[in-house]
PDB file of C-alpha atoms in Angstrom:
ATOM      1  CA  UNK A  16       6.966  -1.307   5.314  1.00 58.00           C
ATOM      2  CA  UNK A  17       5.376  -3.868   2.878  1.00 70.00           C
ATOM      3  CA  UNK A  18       6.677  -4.505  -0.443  1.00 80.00           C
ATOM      4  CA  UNK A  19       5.733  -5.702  -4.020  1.00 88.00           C
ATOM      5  CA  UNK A  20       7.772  -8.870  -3.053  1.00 94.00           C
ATOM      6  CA  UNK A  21       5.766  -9.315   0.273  1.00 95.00           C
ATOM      7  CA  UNK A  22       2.330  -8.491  -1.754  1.00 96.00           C
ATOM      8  CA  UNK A  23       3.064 -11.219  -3.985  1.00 97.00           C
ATOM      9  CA  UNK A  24       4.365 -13.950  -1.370  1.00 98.00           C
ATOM     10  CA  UNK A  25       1.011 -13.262   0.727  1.00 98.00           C
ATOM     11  CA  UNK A  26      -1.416 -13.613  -2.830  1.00 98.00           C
ATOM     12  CA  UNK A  27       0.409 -17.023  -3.535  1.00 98.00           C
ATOM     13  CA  UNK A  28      -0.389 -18.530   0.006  1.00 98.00           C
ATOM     14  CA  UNK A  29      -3.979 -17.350  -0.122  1.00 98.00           C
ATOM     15  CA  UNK A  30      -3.571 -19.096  -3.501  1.00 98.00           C
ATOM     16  CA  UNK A  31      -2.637 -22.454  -1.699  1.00 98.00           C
ATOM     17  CA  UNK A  32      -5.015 -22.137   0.526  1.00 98.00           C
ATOM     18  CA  UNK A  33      -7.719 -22.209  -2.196  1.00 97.00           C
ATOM     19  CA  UNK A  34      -6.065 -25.043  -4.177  1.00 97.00           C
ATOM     20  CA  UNK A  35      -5.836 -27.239  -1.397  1.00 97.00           C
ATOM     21  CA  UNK A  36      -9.435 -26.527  -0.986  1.00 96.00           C
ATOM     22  CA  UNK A  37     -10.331 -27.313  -3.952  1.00 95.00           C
ATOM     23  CA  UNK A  38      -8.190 -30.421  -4.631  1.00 95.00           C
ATOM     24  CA  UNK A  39      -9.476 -31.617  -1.064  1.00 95.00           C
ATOM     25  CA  UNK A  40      -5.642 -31.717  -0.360  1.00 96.00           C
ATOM     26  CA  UNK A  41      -4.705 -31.632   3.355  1.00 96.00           C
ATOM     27  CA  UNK A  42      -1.236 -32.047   2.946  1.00 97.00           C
ATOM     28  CA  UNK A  43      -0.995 -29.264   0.856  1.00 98.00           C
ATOM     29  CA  UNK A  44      -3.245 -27.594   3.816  1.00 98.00           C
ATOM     30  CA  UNK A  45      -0.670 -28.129   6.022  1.00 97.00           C
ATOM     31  CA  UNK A  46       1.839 -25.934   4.615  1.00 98.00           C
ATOM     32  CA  UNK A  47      -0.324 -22.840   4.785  1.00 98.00           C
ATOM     33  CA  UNK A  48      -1.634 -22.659   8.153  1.00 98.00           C
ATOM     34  CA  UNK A  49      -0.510 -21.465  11.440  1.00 98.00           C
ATOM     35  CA  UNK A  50      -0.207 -24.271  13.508  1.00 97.00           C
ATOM     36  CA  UNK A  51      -1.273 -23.045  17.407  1.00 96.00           C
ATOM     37  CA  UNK A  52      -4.054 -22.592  19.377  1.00 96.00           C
ATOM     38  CA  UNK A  53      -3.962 -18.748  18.091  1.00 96.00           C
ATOM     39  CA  UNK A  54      -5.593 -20.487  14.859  1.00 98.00           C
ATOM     40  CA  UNK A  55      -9.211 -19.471  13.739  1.00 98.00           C
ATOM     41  CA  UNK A  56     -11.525 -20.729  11.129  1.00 98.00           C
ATOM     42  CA  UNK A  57     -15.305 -20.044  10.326  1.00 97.00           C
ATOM     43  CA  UNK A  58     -16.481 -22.304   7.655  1.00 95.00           C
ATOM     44  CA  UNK A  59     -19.343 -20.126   5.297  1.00 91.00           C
ATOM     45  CA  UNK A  60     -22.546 -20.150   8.231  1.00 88.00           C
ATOM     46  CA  UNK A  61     -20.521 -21.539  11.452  1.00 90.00           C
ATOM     47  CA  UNK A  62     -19.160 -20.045  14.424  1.00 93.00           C
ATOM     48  CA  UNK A  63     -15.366 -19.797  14.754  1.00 96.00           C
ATOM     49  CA  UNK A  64     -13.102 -23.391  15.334  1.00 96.00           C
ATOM     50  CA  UNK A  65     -10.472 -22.492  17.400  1.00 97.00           C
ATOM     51  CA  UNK A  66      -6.511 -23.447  16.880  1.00 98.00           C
ATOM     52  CA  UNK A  67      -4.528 -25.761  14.222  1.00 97.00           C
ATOM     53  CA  UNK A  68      -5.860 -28.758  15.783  1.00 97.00           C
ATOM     54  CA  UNK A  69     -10.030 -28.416  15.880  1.00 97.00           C
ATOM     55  CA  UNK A  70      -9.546 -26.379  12.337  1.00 98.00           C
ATOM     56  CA  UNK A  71      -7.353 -29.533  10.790  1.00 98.00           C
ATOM     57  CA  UNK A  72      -9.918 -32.369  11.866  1.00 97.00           C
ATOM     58  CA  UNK A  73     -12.790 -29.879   9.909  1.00 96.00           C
ATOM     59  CA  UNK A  74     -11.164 -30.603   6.824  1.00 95.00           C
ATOM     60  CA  UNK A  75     -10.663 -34.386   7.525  1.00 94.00           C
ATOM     61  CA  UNK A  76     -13.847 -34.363   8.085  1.00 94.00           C
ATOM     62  CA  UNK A  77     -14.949 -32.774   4.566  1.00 92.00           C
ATOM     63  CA  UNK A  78     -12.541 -33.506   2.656  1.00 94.00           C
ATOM     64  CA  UNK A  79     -13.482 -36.255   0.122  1.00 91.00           C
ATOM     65  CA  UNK A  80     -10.955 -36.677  -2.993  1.00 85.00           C
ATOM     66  CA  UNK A  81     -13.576 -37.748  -5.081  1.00 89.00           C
ATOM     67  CA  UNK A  82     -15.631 -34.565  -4.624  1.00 90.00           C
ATOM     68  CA  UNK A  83     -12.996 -32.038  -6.175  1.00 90.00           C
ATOM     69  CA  UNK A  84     -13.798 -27.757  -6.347  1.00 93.00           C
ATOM     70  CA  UNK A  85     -13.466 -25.958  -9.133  1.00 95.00           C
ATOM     71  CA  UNK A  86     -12.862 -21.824  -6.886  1.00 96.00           C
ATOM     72  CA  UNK A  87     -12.609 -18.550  -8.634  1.00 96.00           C
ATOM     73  CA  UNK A  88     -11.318 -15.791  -6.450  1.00 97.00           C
ATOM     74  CA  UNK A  89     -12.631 -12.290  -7.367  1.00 96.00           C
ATOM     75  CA  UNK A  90     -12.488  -8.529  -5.674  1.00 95.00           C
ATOM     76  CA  UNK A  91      -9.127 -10.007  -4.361  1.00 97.00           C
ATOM     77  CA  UNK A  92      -7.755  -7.125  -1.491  1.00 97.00           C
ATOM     78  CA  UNK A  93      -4.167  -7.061   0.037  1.00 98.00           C
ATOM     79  CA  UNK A  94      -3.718  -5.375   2.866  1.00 97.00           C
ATOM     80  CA  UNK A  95       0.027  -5.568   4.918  1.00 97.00           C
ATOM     81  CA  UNK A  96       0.974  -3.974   7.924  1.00 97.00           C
ATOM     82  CA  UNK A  97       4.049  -4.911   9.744  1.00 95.00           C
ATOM     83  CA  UNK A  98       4.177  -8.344  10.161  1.00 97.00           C
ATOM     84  CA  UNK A  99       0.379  -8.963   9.226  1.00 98.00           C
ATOM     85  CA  UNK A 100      -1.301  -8.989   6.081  1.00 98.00           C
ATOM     86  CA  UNK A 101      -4.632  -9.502   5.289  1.00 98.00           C
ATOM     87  CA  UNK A 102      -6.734 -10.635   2.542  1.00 98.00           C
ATOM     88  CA  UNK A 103     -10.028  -9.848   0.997  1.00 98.00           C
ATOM     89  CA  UNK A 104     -11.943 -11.998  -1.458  1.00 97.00           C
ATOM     90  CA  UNK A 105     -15.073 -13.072  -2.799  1.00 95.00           C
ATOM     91  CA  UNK A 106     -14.626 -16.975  -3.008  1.00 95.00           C
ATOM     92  CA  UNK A 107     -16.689 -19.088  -5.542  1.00 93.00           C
ATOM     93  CA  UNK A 108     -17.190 -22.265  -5.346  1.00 92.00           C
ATOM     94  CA  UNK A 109     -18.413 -24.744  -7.634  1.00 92.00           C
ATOM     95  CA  UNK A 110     -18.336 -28.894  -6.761  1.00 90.00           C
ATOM     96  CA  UNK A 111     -18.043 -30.237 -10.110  1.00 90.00           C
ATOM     97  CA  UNK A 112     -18.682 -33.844  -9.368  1.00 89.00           C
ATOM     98  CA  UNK A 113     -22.083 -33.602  -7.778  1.00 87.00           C
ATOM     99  CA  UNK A 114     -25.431 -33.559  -9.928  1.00 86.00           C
ATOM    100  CA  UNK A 115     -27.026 -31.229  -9.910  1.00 87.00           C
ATOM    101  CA  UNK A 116     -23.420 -29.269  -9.302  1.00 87.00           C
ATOM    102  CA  UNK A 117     -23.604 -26.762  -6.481  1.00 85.00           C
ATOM    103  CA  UNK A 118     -22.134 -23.549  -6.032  1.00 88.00           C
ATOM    104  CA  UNK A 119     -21.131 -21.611  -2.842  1.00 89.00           C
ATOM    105  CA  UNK A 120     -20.596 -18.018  -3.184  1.00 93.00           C
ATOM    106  CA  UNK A 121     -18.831 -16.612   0.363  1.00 94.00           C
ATOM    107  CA  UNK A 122     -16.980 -13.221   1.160  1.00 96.00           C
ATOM    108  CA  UNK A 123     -13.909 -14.081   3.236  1.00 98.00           C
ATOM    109  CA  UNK A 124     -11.189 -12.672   5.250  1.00 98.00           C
ATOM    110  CA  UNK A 125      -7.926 -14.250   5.768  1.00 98.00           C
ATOM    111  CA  UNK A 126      -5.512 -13.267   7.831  1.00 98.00           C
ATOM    112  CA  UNK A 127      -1.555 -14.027   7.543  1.00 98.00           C
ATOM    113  CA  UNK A 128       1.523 -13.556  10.000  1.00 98.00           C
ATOM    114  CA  UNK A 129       5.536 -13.401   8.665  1.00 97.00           C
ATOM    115  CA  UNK A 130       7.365 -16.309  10.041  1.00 96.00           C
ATOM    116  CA  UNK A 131      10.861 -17.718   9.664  1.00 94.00           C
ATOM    117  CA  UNK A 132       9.413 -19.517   6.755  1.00 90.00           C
ATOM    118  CA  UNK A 133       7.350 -17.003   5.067  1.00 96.00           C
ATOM    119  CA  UNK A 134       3.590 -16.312   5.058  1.00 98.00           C
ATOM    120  CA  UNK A 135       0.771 -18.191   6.828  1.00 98.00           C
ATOM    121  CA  UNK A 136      -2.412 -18.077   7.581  1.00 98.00           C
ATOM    122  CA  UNK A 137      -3.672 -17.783  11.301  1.00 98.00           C
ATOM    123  CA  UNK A 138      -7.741 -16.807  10.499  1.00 98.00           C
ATOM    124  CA  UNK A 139      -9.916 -17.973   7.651  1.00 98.00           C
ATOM    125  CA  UNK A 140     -13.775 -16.181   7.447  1.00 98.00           C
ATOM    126  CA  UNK A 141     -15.723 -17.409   5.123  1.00 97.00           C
ATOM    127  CA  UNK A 142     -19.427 -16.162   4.918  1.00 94.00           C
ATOM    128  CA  UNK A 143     -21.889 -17.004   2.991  1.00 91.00           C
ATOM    129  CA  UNK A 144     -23.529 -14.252   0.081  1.00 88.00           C
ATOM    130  CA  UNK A 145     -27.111 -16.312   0.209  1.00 71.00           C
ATOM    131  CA  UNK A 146     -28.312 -14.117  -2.869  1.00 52.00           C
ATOM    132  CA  UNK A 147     -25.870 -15.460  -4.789  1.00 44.00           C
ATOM    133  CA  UNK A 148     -26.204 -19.175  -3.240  1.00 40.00           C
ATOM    134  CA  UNK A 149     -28.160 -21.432  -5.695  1.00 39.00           C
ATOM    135  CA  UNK A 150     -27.953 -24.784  -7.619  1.00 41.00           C
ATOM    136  CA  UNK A 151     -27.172 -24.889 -11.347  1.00 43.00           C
ATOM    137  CA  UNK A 152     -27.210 -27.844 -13.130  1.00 40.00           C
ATOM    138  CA  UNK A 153     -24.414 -29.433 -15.229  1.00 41.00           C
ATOM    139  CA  UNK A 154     -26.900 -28.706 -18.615  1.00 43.00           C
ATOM    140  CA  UNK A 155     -26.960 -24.977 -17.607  1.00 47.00           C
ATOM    141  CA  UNK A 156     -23.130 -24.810 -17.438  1.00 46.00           C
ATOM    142  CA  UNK A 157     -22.263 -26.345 -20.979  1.00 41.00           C
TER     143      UNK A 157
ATOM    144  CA  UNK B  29       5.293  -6.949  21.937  1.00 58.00           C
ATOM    145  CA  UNK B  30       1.848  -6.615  22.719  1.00 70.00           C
ATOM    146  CA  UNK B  31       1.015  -5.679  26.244  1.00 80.00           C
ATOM    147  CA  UNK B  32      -1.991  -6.392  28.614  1.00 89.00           C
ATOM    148  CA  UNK B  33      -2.412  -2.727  28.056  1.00 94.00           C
ATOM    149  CA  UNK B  34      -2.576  -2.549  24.129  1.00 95.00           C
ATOM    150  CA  UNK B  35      -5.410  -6.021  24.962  1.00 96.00           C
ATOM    151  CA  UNK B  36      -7.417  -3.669  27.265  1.00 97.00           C
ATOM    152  CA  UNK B  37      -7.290  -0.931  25.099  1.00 98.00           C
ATOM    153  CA  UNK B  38      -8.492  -3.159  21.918  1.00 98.00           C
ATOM    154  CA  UNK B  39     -11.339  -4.610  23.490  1.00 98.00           C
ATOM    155  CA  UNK B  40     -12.031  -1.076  24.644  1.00 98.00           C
ATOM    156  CA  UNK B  41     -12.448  -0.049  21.120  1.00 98.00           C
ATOM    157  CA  UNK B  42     -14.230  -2.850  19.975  1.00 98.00           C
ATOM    158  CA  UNK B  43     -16.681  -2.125  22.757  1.00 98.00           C
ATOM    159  CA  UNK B  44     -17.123   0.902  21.874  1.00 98.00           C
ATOM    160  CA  UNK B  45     -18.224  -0.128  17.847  1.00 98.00           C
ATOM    161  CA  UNK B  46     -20.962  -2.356  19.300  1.00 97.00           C
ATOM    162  CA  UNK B  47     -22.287   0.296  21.585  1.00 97.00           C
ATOM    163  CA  UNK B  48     -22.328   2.950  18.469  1.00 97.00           C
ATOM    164  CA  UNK B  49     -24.069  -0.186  16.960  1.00 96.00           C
ATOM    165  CA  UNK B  50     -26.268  -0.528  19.320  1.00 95.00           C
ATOM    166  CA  UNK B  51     -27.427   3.146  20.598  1.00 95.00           C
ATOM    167  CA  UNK B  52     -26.972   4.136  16.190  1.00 95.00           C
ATOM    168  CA  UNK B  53     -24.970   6.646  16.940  1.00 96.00           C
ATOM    169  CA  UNK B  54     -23.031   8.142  13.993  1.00 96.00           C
ATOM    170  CA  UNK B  55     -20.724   9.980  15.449  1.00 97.00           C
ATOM    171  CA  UNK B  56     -19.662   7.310  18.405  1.00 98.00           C
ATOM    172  CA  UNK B  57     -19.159   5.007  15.122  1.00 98.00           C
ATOM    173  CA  UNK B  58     -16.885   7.539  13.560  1.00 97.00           C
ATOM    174  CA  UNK B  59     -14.477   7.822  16.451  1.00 98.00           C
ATOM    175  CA  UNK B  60     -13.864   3.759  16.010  1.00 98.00           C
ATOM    176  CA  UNK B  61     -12.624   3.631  12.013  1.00 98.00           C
ATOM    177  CA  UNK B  62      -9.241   4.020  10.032  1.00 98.00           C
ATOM    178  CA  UNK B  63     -10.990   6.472   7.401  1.00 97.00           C
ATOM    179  CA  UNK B  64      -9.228   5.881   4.434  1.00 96.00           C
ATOM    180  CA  UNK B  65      -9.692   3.886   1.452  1.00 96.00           C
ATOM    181  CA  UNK B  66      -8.181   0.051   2.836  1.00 96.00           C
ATOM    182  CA  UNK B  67     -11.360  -0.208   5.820  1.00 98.00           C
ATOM    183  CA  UNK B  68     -13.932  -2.783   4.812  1.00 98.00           C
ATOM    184  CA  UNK B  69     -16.736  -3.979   6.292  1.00 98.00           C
ATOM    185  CA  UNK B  70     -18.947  -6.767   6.228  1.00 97.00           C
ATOM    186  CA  UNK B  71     -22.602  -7.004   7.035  1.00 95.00           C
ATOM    187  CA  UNK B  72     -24.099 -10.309   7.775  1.00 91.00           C
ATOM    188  CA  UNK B  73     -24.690 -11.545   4.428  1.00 88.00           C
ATOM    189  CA  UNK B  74     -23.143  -9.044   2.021  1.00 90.00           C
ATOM    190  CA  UNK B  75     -20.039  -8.722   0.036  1.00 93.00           C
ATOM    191  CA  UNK B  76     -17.714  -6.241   1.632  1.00 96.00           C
ATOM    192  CA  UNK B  77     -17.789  -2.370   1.649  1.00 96.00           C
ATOM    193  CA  UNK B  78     -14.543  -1.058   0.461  1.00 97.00           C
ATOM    194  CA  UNK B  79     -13.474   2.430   1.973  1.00 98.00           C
ATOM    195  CA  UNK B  80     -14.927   4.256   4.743  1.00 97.00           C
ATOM    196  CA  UNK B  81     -16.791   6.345   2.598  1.00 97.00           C
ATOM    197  CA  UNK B  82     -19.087   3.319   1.455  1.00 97.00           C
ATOM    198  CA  UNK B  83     -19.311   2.216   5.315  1.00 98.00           C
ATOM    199  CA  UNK B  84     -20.384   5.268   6.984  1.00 98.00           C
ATOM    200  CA  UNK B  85     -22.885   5.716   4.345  1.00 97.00           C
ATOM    201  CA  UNK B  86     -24.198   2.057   5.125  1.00 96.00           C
ATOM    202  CA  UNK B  87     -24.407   3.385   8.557  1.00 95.00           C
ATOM    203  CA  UNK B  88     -26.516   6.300   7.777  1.00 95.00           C
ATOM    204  CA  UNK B  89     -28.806   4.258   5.505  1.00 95.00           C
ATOM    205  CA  UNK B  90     -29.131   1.509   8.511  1.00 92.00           C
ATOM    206  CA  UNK B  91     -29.367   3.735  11.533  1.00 94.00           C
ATOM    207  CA  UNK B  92     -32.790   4.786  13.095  1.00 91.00           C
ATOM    208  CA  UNK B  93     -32.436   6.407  16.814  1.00 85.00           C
ATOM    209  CA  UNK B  94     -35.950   4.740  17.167  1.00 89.00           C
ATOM    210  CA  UNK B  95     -34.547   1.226  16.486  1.00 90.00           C
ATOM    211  CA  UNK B  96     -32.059   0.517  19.467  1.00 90.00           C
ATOM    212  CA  UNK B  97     -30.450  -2.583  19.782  1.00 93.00           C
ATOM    213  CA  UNK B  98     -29.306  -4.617  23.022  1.00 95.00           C
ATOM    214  CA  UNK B  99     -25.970  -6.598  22.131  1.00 96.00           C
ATOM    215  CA  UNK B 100     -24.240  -9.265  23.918  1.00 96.00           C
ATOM    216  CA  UNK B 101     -20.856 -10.569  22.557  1.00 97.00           C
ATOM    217  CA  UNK B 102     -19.648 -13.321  23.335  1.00 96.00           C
ATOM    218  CA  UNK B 103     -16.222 -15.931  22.635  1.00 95.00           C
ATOM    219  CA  UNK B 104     -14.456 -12.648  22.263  1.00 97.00           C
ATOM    220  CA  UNK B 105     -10.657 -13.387  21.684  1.00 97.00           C
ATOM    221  CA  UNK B 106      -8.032 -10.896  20.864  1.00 98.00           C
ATOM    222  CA  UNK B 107      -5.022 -11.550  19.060  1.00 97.00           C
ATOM    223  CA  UNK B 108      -2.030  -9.341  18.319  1.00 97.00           C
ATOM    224  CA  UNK B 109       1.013  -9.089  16.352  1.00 97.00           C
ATOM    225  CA  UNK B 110       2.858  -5.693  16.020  1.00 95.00           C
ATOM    226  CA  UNK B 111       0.587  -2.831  15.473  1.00 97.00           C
ATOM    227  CA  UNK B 112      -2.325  -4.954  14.199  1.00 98.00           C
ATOM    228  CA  UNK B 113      -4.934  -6.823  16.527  1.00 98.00           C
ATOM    229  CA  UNK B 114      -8.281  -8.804  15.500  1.00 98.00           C
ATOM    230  CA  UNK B 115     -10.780  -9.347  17.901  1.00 98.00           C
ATOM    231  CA  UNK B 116     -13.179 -12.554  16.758  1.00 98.00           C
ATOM    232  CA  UNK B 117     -16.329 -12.831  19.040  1.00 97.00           C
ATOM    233  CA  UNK B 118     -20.050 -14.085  18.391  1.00 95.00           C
ATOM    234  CA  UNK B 119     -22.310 -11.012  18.126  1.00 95.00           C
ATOM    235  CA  UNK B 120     -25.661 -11.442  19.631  1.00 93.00           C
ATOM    236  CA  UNK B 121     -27.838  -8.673  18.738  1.00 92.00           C
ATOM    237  CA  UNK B 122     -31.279  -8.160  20.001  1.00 92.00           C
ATOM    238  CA  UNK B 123     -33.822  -5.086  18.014  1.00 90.00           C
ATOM    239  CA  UNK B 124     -35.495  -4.685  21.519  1.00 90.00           C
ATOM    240  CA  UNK B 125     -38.274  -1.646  20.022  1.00 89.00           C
ATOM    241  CA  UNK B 126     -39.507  -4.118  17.019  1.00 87.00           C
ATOM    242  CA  UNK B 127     -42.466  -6.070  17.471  1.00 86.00           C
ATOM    243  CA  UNK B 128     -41.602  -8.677  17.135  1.00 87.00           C
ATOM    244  CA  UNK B 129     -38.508  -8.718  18.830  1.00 88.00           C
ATOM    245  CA  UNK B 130     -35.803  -9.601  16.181  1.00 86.00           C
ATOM    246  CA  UNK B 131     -32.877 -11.483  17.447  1.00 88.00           C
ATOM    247  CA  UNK B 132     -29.756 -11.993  15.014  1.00 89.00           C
ATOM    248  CA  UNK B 133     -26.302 -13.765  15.941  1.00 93.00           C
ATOM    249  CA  UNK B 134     -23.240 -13.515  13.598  1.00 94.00           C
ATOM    250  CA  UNK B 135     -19.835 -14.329  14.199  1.00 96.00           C
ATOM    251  CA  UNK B 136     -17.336 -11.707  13.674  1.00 98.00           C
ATOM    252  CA  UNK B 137     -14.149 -11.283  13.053  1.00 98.00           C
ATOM    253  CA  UNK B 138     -12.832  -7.314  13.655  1.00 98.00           C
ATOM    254  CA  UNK B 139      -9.284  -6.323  12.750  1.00 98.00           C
ATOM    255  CA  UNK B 140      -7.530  -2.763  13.815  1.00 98.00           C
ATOM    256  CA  UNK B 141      -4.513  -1.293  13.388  1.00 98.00           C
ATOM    257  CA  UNK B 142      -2.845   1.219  16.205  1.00 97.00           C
ATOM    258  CA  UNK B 143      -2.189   4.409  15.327  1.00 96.00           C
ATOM    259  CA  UNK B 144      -0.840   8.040  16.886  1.00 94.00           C
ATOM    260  CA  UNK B 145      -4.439   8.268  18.367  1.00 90.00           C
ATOM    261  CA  UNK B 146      -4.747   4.688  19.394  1.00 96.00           C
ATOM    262  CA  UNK B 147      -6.418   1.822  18.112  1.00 98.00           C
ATOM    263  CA  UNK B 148      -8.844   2.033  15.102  1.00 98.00           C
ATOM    264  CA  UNK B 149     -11.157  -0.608  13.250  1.00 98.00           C
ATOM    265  CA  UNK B 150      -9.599  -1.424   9.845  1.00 98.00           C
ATOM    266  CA  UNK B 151     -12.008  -4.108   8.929  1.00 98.00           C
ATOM    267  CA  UNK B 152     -15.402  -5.323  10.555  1.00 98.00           C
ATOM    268  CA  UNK B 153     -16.758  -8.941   9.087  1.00 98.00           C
ATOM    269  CA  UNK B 154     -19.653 -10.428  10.701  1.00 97.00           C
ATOM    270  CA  UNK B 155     -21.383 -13.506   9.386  1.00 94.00           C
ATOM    271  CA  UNK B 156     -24.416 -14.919   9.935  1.00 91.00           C
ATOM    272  CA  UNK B 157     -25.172 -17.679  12.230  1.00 88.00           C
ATOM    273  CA  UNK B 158     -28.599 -19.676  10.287  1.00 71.00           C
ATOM    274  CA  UNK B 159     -28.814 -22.316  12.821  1.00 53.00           C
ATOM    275  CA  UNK B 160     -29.662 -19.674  15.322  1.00 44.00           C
ATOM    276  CA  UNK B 161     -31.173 -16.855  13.722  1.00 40.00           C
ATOM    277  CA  UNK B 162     -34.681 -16.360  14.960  1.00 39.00           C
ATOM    278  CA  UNK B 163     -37.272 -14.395  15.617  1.00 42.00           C
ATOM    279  CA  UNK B 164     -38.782 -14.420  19.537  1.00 43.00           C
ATOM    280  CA  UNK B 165     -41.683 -12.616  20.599  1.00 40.00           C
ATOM    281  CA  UNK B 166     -41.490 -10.084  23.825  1.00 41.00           C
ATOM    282  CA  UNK B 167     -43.619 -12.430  25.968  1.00 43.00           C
ATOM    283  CA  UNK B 168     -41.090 -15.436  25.494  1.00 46.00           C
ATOM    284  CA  UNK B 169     -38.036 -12.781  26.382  1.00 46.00           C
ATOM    285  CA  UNK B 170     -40.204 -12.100  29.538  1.00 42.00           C
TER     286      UNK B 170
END
């Protein structure tokens, strides 16, 4: 049986996992993942990375401080059975620093698993919406 | 514990969602789903259908007996924790009666839950692959 209490753990972590996104923060990363091979991740129009290790050097990879994400989360879904949760969301994402600033509108899954210490993430899906995928520019957001 | 049983018996299931996929067949596709309101499904592309209502409808809307499919999956993996299991594999699906040929490739990601009657899909996401979604002609698939 799930709980309000486990509902609410599982929403913060899927919380972290978006501000260390956006904040380009991988030690803050670090704390929500799974860290095995069992580990998945498919970045918005890429096949799967498999386990903690190929899925950590992705966000070395992209992860610039200087480029910082503002994300809103919306049609957030919480689903928990057992030990497993998962979550539904539509993720958007909007790079503030670049000119003309881009946003990235994805639907994503993300899976969690109950550990000793608490909720964390073993799959992140992110897929693109390409409707909803365009350019604005910094004028049209004032 | 999961057991190589409950693995065979997963992957049994999911095969049998890409064959309903592939033959559109309705009623194969029904024997596959959790029907309640928590199933969601993604099609390459979209935002997610909530509730198996809204997904068997996007089935009816989508499936012509005229318009079979050949699918190859590949990359499958199965995962799973108590009575949950997600099956991630790259989705290769060929619209063999169109002329052209259409060929799409998504990644997935499939989740189910077991139940009295076995394993059922709770949540199908499958994302488009850009970098290799193309259209071939029949004379280059002879």
């Amino acid at each position: 049986m799930s709980t309000n209490s486990d509902q609410k753990e599982v929403l913060e972590v899927n919380e972290r996992f978006y501000k260390a996104l956006g904040r380009r923060d991988i030690k803050l990363m670090d704390t929500v993942w799974v860290k095995d091979s069992r580990s998945g991740c498919v970045h918005p129009g890429w096949t799967m990375l498999q386990g903690w290790q190929a899925i950590r050097q992705s966000w070395e990879n992209t992860f610039d401080p200087e480029d910082q994400l503002d994300i809103k989360l919306m049609n957030v879904n919480v689903e928990i059975k057992d030990n497993v949760a998962w979550v539904t969301c539509i993720q958007e994402l909007i790079y503030i620093k670049r000119d003309p600033v881009v946003m990235n509108i994805s639907q994503s899954t993300n899976i969690f698993e109950r550990s000793e210490s608490g909720w964390l993430m073993v799959l992140h899906h992110a897929s693109p919406i390409p409707i909803t995928h365009f350019e604005i520019t910094e004028t049209q957001l004032q």
